[in-house]
PDB file of C-alpha atoms in Angstrom:
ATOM      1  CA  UNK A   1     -12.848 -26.504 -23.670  1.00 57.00           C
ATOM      2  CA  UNK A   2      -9.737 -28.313 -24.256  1.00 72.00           C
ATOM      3  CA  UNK A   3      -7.664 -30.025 -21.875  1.00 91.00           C
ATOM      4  CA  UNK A   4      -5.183 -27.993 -20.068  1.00 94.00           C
ATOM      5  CA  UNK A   5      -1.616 -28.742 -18.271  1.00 97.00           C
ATOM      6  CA  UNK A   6      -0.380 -26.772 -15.891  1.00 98.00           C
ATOM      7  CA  UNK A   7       4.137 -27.533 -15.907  1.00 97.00           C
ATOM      8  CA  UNK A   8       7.376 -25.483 -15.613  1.00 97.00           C
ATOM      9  CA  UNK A   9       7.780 -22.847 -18.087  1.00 98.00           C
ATOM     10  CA  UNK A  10      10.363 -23.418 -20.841  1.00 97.00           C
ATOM     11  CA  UNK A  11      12.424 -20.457 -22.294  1.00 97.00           C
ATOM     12  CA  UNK A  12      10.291 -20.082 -25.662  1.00 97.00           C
ATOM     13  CA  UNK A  13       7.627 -19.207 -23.517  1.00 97.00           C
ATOM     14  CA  UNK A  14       8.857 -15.707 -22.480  1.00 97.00           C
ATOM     15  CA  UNK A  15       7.202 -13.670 -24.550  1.00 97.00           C
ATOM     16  CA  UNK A  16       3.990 -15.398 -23.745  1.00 97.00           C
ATOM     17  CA  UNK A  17       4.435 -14.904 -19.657  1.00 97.00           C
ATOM     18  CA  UNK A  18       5.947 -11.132 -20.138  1.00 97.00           C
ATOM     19  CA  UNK A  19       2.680 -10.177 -22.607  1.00 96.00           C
ATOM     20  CA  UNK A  20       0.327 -11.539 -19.375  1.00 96.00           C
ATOM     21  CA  UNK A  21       2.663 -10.036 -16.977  1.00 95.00           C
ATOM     22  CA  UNK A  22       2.261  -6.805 -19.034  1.00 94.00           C
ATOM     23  CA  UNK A  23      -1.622  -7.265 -19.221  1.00 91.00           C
ATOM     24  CA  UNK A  24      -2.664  -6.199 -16.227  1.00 85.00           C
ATOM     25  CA  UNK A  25      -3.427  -2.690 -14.637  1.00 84.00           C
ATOM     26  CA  UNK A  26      -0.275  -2.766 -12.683  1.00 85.00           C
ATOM     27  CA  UNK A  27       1.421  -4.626 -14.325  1.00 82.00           C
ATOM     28  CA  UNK A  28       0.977  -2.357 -17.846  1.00 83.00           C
ATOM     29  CA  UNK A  29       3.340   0.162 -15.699  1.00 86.00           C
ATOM     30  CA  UNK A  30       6.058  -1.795 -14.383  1.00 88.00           C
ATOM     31  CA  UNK A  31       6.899  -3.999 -17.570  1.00 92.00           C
ATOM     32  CA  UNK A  32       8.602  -3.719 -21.488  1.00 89.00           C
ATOM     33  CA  UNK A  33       7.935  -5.556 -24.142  1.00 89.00           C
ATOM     34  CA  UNK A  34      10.578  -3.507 -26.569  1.00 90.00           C
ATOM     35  CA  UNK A  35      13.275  -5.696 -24.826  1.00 94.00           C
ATOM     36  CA  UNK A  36      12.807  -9.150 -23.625  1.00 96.00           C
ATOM     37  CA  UNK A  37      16.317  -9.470 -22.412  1.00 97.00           C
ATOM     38  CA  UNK A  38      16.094  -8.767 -18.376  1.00 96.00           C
ATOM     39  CA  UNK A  39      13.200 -11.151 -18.551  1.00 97.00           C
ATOM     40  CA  UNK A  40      15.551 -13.824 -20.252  1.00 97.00           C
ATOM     41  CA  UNK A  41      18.124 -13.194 -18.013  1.00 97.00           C
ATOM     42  CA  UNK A  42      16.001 -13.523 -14.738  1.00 97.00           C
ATOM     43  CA  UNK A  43      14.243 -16.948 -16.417  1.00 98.00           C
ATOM     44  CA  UNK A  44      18.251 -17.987 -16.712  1.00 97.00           C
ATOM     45  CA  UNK A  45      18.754 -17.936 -12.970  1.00 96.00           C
ATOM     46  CA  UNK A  46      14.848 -19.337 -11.811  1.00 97.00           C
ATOM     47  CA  UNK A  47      15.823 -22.300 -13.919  1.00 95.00           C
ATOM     48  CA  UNK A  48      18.577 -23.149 -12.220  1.00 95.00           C
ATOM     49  CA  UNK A  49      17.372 -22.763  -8.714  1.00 95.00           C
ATOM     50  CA  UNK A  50      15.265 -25.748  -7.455  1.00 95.00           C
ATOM     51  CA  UNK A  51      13.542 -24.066  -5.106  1.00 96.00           C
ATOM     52  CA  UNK A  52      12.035 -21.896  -8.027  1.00 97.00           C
ATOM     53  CA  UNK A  53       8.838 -22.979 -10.100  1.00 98.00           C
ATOM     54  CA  UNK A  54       7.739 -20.739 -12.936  1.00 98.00           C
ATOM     55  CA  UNK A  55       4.555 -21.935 -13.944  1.00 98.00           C
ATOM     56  CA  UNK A  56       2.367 -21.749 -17.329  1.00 98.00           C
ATOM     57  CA  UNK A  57      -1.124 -23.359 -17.757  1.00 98.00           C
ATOM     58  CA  UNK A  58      -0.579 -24.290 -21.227  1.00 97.00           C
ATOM     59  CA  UNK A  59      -4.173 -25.239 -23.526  1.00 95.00           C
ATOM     60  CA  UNK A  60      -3.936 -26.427 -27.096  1.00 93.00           C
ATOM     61  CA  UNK A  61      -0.135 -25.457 -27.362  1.00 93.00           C
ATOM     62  CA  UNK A  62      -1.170 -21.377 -26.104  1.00 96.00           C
ATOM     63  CA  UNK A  63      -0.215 -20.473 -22.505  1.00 97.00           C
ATOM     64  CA  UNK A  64      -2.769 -18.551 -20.983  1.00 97.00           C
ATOM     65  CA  UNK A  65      -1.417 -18.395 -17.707  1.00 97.00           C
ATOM     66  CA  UNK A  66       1.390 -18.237 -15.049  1.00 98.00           C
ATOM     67  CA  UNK A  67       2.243 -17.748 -11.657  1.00 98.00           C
ATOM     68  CA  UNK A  68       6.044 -18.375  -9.375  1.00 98.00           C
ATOM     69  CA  UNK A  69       6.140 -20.745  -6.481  1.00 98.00           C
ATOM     70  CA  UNK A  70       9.226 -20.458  -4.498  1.00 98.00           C
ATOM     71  CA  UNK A  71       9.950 -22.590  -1.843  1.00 98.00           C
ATOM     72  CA  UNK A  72      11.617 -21.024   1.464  1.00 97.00           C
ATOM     73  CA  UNK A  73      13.145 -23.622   4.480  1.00 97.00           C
ATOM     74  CA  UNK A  74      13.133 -21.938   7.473  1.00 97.00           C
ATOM     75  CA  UNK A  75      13.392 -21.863  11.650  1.00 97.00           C
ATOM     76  CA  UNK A  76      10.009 -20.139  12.383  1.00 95.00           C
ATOM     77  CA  UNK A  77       7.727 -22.224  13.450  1.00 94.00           C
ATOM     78  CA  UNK A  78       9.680 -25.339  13.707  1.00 95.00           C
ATOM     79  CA  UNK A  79      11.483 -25.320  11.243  1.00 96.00           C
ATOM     80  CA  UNK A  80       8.876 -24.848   9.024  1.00 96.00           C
ATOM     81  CA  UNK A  81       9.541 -24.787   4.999  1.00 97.00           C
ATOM     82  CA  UNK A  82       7.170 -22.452   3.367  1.00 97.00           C
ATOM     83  CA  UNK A  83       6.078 -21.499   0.098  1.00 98.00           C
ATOM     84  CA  UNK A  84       5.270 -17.813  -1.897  1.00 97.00           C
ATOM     85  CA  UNK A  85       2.960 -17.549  -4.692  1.00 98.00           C
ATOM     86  CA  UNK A  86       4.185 -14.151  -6.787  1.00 95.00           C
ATOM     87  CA  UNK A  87       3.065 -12.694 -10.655  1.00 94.00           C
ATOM     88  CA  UNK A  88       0.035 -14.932 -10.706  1.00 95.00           C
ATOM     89  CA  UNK A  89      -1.511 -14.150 -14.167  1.00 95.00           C
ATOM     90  CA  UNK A  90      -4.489 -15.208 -16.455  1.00 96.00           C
ATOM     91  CA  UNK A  91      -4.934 -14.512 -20.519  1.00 96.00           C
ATOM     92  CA  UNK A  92      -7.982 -12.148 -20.981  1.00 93.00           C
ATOM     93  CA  UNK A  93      -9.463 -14.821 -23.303  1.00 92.00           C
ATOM     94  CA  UNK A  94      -9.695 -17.129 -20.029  1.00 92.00           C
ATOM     95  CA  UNK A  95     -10.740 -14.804 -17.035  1.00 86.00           C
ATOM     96  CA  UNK A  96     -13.851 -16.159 -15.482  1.00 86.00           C
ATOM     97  CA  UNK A  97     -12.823 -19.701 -16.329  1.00 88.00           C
ATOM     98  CA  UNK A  98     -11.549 -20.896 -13.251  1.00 93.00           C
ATOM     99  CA  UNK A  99      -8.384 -21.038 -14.338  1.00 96.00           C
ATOM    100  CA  UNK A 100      -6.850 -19.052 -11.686  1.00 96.00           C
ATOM    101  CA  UNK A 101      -7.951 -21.344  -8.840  1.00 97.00           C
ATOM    102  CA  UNK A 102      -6.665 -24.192 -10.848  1.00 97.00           C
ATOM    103  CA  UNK A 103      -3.486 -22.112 -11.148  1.00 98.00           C
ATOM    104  CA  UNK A 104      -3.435 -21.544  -7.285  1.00 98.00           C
ATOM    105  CA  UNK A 105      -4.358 -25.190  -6.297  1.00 98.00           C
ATOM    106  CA  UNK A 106      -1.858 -26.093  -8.554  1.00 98.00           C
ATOM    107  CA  UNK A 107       0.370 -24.119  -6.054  1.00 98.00           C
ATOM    108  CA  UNK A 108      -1.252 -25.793  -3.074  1.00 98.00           C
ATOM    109  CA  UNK A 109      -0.625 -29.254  -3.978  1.00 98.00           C
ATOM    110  CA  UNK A 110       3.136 -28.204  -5.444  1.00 98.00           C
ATOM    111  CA  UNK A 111       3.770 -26.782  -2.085  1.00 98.00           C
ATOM    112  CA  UNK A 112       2.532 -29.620  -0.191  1.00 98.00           C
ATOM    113  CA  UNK A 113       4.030 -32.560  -2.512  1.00 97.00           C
ATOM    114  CA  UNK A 114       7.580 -30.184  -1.268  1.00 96.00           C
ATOM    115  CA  UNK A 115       6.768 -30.683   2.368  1.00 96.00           C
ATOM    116  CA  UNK A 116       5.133 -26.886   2.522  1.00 98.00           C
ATOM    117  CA  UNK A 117       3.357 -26.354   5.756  1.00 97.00           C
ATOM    118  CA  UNK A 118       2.617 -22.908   4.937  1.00 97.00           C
ATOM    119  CA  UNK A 119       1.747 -20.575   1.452  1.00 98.00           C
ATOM    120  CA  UNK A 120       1.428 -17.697   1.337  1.00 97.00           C
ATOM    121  CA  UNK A 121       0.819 -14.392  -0.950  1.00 97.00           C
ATOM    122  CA  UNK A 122       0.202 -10.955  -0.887  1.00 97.00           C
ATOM    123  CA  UNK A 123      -1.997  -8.746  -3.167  1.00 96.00           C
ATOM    124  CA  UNK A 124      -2.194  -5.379  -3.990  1.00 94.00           C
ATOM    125  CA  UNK A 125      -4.810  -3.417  -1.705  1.00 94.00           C
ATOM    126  CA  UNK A 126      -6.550  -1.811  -5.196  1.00 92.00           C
ATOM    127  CA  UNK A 127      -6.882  -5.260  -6.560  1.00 89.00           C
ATOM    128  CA  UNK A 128     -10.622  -5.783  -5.044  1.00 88.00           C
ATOM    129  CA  UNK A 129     -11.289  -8.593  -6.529  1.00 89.00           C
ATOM    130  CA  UNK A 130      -8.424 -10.332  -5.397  1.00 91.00           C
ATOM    131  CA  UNK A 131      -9.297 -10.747  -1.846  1.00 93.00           C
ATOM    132  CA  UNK A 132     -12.201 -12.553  -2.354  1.00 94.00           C
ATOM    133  CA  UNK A 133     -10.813 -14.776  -4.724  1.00 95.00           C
ATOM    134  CA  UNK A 134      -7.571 -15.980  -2.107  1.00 97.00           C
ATOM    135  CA  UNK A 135     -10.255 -16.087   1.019  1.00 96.00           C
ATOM    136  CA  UNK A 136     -12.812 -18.651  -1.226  1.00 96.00           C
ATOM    137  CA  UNK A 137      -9.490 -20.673  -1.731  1.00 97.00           C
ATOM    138  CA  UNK A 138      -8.859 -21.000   1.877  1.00 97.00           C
ATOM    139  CA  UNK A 139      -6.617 -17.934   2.397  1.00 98.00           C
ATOM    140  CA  UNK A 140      -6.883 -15.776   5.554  1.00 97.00           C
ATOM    141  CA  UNK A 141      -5.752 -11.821   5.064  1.00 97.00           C
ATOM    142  CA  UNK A 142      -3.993 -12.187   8.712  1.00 96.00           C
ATOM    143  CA  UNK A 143      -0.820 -10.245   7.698  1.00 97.00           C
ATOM    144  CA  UNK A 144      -0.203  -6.665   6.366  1.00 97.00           C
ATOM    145  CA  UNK A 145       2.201  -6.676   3.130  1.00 97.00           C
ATOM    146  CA  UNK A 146       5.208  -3.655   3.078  1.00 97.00           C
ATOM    147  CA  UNK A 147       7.454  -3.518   0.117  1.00 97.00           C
ATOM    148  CA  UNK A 148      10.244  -1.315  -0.201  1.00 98.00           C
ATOM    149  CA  UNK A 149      11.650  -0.218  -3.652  1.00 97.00           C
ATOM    150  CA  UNK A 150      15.358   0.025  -3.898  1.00 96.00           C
TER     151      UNK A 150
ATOM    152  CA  UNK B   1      26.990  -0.278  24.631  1.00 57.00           C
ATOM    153  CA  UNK B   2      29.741  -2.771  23.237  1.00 73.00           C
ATOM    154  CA  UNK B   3      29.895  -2.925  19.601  1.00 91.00           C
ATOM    155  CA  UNK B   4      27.740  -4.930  17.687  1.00 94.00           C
ATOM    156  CA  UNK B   5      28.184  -7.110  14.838  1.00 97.00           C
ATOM    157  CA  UNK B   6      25.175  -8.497  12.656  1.00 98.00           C
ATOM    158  CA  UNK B   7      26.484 -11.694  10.692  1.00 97.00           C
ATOM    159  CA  UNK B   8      25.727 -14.972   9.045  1.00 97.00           C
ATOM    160  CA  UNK B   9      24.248 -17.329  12.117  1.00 98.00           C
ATOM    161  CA  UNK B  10      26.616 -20.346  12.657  1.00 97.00           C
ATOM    162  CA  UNK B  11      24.757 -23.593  13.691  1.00 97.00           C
ATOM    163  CA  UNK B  12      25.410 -23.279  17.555  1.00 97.00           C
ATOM    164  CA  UNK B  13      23.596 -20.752  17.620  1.00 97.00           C
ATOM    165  CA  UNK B  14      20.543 -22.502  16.794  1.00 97.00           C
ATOM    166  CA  UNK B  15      19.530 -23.050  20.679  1.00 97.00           C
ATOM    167  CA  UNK B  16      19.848 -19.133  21.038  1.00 97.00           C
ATOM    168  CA  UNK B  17      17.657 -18.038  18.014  1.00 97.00           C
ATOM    169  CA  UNK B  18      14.812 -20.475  18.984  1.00 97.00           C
ATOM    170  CA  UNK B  19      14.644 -18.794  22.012  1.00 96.00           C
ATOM    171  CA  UNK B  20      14.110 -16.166  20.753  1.00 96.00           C
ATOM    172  CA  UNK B  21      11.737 -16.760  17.855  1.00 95.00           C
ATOM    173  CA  UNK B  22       9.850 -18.262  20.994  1.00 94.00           C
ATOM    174  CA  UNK B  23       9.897 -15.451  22.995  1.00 91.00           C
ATOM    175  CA  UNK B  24       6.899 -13.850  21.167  1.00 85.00           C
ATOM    176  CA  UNK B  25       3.530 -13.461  21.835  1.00 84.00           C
ATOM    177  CA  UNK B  26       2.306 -15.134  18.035  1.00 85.00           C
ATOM    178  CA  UNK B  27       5.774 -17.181  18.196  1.00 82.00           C
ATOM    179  CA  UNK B  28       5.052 -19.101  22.114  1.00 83.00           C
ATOM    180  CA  UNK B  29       2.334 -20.727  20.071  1.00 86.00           C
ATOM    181  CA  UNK B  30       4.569 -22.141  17.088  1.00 88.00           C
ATOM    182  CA  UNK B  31       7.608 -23.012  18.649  1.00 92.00           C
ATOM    183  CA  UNK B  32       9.140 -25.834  20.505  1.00 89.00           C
ATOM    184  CA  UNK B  33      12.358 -24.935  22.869  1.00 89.00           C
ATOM    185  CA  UNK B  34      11.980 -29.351  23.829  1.00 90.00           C
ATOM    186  CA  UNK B  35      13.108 -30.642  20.850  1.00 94.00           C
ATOM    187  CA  UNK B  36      15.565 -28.656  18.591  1.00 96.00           C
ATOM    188  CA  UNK B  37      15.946 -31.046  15.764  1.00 96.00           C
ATOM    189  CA  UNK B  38      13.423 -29.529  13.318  1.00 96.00           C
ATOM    190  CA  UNK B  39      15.644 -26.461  13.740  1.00 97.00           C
ATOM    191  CA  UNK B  40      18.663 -28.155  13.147  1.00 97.00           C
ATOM    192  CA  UNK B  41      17.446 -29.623   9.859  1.00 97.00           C
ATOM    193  CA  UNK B  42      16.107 -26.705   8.356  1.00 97.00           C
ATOM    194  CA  UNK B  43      19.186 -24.675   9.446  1.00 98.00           C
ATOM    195  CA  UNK B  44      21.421 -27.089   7.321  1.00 97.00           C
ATOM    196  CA  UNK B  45      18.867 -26.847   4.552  1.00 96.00           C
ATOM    197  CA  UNK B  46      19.068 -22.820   5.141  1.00 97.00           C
ATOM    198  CA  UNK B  47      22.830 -23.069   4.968  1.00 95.00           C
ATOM    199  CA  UNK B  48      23.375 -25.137   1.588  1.00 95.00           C
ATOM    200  CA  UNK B  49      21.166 -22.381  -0.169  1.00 95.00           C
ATOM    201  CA  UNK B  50      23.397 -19.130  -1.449  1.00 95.00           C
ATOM    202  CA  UNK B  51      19.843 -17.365  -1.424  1.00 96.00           C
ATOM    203  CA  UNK B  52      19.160 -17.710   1.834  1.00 97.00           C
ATOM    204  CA  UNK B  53      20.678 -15.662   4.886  1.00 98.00           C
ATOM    205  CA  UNK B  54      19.786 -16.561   8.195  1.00 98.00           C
ATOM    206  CA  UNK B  55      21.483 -13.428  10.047  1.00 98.00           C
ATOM    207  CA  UNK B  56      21.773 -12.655  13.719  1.00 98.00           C
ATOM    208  CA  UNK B  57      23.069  -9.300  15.693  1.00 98.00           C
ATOM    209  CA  UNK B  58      26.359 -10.432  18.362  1.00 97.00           C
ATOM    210  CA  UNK B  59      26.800  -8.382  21.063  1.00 95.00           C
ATOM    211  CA  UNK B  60      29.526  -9.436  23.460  1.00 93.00           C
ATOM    212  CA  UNK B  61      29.597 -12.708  22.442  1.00 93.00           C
ATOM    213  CA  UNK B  62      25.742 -13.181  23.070  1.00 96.00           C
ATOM    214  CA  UNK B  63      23.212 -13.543  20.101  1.00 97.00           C
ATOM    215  CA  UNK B  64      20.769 -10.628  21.041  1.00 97.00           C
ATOM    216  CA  UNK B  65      18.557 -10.477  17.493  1.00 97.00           C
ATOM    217  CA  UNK B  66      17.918 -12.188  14.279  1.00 98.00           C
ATOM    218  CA  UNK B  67      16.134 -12.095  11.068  1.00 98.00           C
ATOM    219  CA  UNK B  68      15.765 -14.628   7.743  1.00 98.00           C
ATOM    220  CA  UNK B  69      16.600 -12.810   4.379  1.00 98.00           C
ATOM    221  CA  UNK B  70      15.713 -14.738   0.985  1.00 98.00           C
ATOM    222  CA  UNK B  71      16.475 -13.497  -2.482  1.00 98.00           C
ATOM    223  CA  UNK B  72      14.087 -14.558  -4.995  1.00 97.00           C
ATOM    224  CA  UNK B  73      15.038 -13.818  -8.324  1.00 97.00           C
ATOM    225  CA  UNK B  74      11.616 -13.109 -11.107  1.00 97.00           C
ATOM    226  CA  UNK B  75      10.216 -12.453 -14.001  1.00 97.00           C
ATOM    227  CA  UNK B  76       8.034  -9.812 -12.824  1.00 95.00           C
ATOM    228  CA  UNK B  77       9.137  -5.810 -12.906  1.00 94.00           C
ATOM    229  CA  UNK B  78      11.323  -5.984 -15.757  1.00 95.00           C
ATOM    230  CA  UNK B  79      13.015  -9.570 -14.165  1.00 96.00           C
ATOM    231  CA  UNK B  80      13.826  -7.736 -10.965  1.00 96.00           C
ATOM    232  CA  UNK B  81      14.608  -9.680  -8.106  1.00 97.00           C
ATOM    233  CA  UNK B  82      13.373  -9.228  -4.842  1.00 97.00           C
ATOM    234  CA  UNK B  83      14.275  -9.618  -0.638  1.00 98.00           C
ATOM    235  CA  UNK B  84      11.728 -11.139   1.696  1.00 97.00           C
ATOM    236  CA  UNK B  85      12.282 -10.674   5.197  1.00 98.00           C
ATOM    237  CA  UNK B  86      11.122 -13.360   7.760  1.00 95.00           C
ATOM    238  CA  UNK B  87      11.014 -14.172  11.228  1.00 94.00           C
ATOM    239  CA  UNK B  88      12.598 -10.329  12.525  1.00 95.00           C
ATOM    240  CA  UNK B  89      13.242 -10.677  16.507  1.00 95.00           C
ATOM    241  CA  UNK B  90      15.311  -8.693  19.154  1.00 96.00           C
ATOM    242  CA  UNK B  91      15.627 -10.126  22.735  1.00 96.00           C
ATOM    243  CA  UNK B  92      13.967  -9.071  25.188  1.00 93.00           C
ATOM    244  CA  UNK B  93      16.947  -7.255  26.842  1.00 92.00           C
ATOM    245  CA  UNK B  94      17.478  -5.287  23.787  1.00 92.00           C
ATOM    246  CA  UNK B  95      13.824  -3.824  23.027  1.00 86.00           C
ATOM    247  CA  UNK B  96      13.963  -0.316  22.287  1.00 86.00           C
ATOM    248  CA  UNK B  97      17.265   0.028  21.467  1.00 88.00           C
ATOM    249  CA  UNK B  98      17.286   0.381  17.841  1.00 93.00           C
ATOM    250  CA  UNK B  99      18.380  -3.329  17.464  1.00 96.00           C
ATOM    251  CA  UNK B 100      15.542  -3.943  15.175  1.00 96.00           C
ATOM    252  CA  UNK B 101      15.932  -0.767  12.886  1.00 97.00           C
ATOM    253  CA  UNK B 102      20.155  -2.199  12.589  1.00 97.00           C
ATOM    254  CA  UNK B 103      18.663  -5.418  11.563  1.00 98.00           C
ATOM    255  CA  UNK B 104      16.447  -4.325   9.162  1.00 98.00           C
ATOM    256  CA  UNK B 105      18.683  -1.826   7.457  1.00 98.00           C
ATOM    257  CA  UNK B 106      21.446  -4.762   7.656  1.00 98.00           C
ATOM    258  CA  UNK B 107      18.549  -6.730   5.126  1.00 98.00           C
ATOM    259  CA  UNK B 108      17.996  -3.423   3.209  1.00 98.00           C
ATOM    260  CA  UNK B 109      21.684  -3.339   2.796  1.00 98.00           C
ATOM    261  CA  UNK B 110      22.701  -6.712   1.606  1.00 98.00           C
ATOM    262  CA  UNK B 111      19.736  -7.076  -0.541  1.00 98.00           C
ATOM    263  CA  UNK B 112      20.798  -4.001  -2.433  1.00 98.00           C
ATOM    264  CA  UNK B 113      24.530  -5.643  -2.852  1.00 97.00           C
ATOM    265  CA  UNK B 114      22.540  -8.817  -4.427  1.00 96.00           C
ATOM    266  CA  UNK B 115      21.029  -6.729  -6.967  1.00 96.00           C
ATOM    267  CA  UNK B 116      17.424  -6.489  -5.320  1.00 98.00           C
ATOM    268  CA  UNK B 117      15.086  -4.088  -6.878  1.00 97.00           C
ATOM    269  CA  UNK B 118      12.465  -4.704  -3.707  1.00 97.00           C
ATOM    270  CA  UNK B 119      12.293  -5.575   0.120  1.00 98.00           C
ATOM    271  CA  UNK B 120       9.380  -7.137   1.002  1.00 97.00           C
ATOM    272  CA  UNK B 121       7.699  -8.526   4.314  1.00 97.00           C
ATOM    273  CA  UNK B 122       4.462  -9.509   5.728  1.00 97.00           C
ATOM    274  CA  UNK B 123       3.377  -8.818   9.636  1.00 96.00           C
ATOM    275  CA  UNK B 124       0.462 -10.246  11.108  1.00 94.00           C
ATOM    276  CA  UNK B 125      -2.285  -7.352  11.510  1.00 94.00           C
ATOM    277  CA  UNK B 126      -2.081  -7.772  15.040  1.00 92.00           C
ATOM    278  CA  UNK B 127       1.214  -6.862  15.629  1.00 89.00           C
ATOM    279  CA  UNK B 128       0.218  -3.048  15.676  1.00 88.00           C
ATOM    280  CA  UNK B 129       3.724  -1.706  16.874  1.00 89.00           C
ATOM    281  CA  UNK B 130       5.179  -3.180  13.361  1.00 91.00           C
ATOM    282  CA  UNK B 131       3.265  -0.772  11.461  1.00 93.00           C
ATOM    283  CA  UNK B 132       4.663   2.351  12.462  1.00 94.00           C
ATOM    284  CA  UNK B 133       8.327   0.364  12.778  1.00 95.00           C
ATOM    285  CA  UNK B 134       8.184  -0.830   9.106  1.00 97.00           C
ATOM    286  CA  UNK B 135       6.705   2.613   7.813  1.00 96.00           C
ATOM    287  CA  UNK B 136       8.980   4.600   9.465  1.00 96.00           C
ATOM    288  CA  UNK B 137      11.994   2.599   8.053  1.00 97.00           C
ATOM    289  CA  UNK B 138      10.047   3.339   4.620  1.00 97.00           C
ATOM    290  CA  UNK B 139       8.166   0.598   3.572  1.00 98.00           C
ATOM    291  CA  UNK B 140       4.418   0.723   2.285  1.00 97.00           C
ATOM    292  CA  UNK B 141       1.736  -1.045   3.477  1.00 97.00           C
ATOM    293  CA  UNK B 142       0.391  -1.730   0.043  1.00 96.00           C
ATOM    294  CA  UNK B 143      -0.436  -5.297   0.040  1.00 97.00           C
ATOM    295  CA  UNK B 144      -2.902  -7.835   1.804  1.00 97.00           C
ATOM    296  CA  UNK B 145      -0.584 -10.198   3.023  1.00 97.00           C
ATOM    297  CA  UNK B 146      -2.667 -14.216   2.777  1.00 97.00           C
ATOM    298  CA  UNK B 147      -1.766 -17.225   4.551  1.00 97.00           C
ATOM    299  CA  UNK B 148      -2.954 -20.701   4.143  1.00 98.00           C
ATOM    300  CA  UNK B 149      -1.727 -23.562   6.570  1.00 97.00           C
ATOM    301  CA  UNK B 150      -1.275 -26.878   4.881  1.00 96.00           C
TER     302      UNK B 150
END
């Protein structure tokens, strides 16, 4: 296998992140690939927030994979800043290739080169695999996720 | 009661939150009421950042409840962008009020006038009044919410 780097995304890259987003049982529902421009738009406003990271893992010029860091300061816990992984995604072609740990320790060290004392995540119950991948990395399921749709 | 007003938290009313975010069964483990000055640096780092919103419920004068809100803009669900809610608490004198159920609809509220799409939150599995709180209020408990100290 060829070397890969793992850096912020650059706008060209779109399409690329969007098709992986898209590639996924859930995601397959919630995305469009007829029009790319909300997904420009929202790439617009990550770039210009430095507490935003949108990642690719990029091998022989072909991104085959992505995930968002964000970086949150707050009070809790003394003033602790902490970090969220969201939309963590792996080409097809690579699943089974350790690329998604190297995605999420890519996270790890992001967060703690940022002063991170926490990361955190949450996962869809229905994605089985997924727990046992985040609890091998360290992870503990201590918290219940709720989401709201507006 | 005497009316009350949920606002942006000014910085002398660090002292008053802390108290608070100590007065908590998971929080008397995290916090430190000695030294404030981690506080006071992340609440000036909290301040400078137009996506964060560290809010707190006035009654009479008195800061009696308080909750982080942080809009993350993202590629993910057409580029929707998304509320996380951290750090929710209501003093002691206030339990069972409703104070929490203002707060949180204060969050729901002014993440739907920044354009979110989605409220989401974590809440440690052994907080086992929150579920019923955050599901009546109409969230899902859809996700496995992972944490990973650094």
């Amino acid at each position: 296998m060829n070397e890969l780097v793992i850096r912020p995304a650059i706008m060209d890259e779109i399409p690329a992140i969007v098709a992986m987003l898209a590639d996924d049982p859930l995601g397959a529902q919630r995305e469009t690939l007829e029009d790319l421009s909300p997904y420009y738009a929202a790439f617009e406003r990550l770039d210009q927030d430095p507490n935003q990271h949108q990642a690719v893992a990029v091998r022989e010029g072909r991104v085959v994979g992505t995930l968002q860091l964000t970086i949150i300061p707050g009070l809790s816990r003394r003033g602790s800043t902490r970090s969220v992984i969201e939309g963590v995604r792996v080409h097809a072609d690579e699943r089974g290739s350790g690329l998604g740990t190297r995605l999420i320790e890519w996270a790890i060290a992001e967060s703690r080169r940022q002063g991170c004392q926490l990361v955190q995540l949450t996962s869809d119950v229905t994605r089985t695999d997924a727990r046992r991948f985040y609890e091998r990395l360290g992870f503990e399921p201590s918290h219940i996720g709720f989401k709201l749709a507006l």
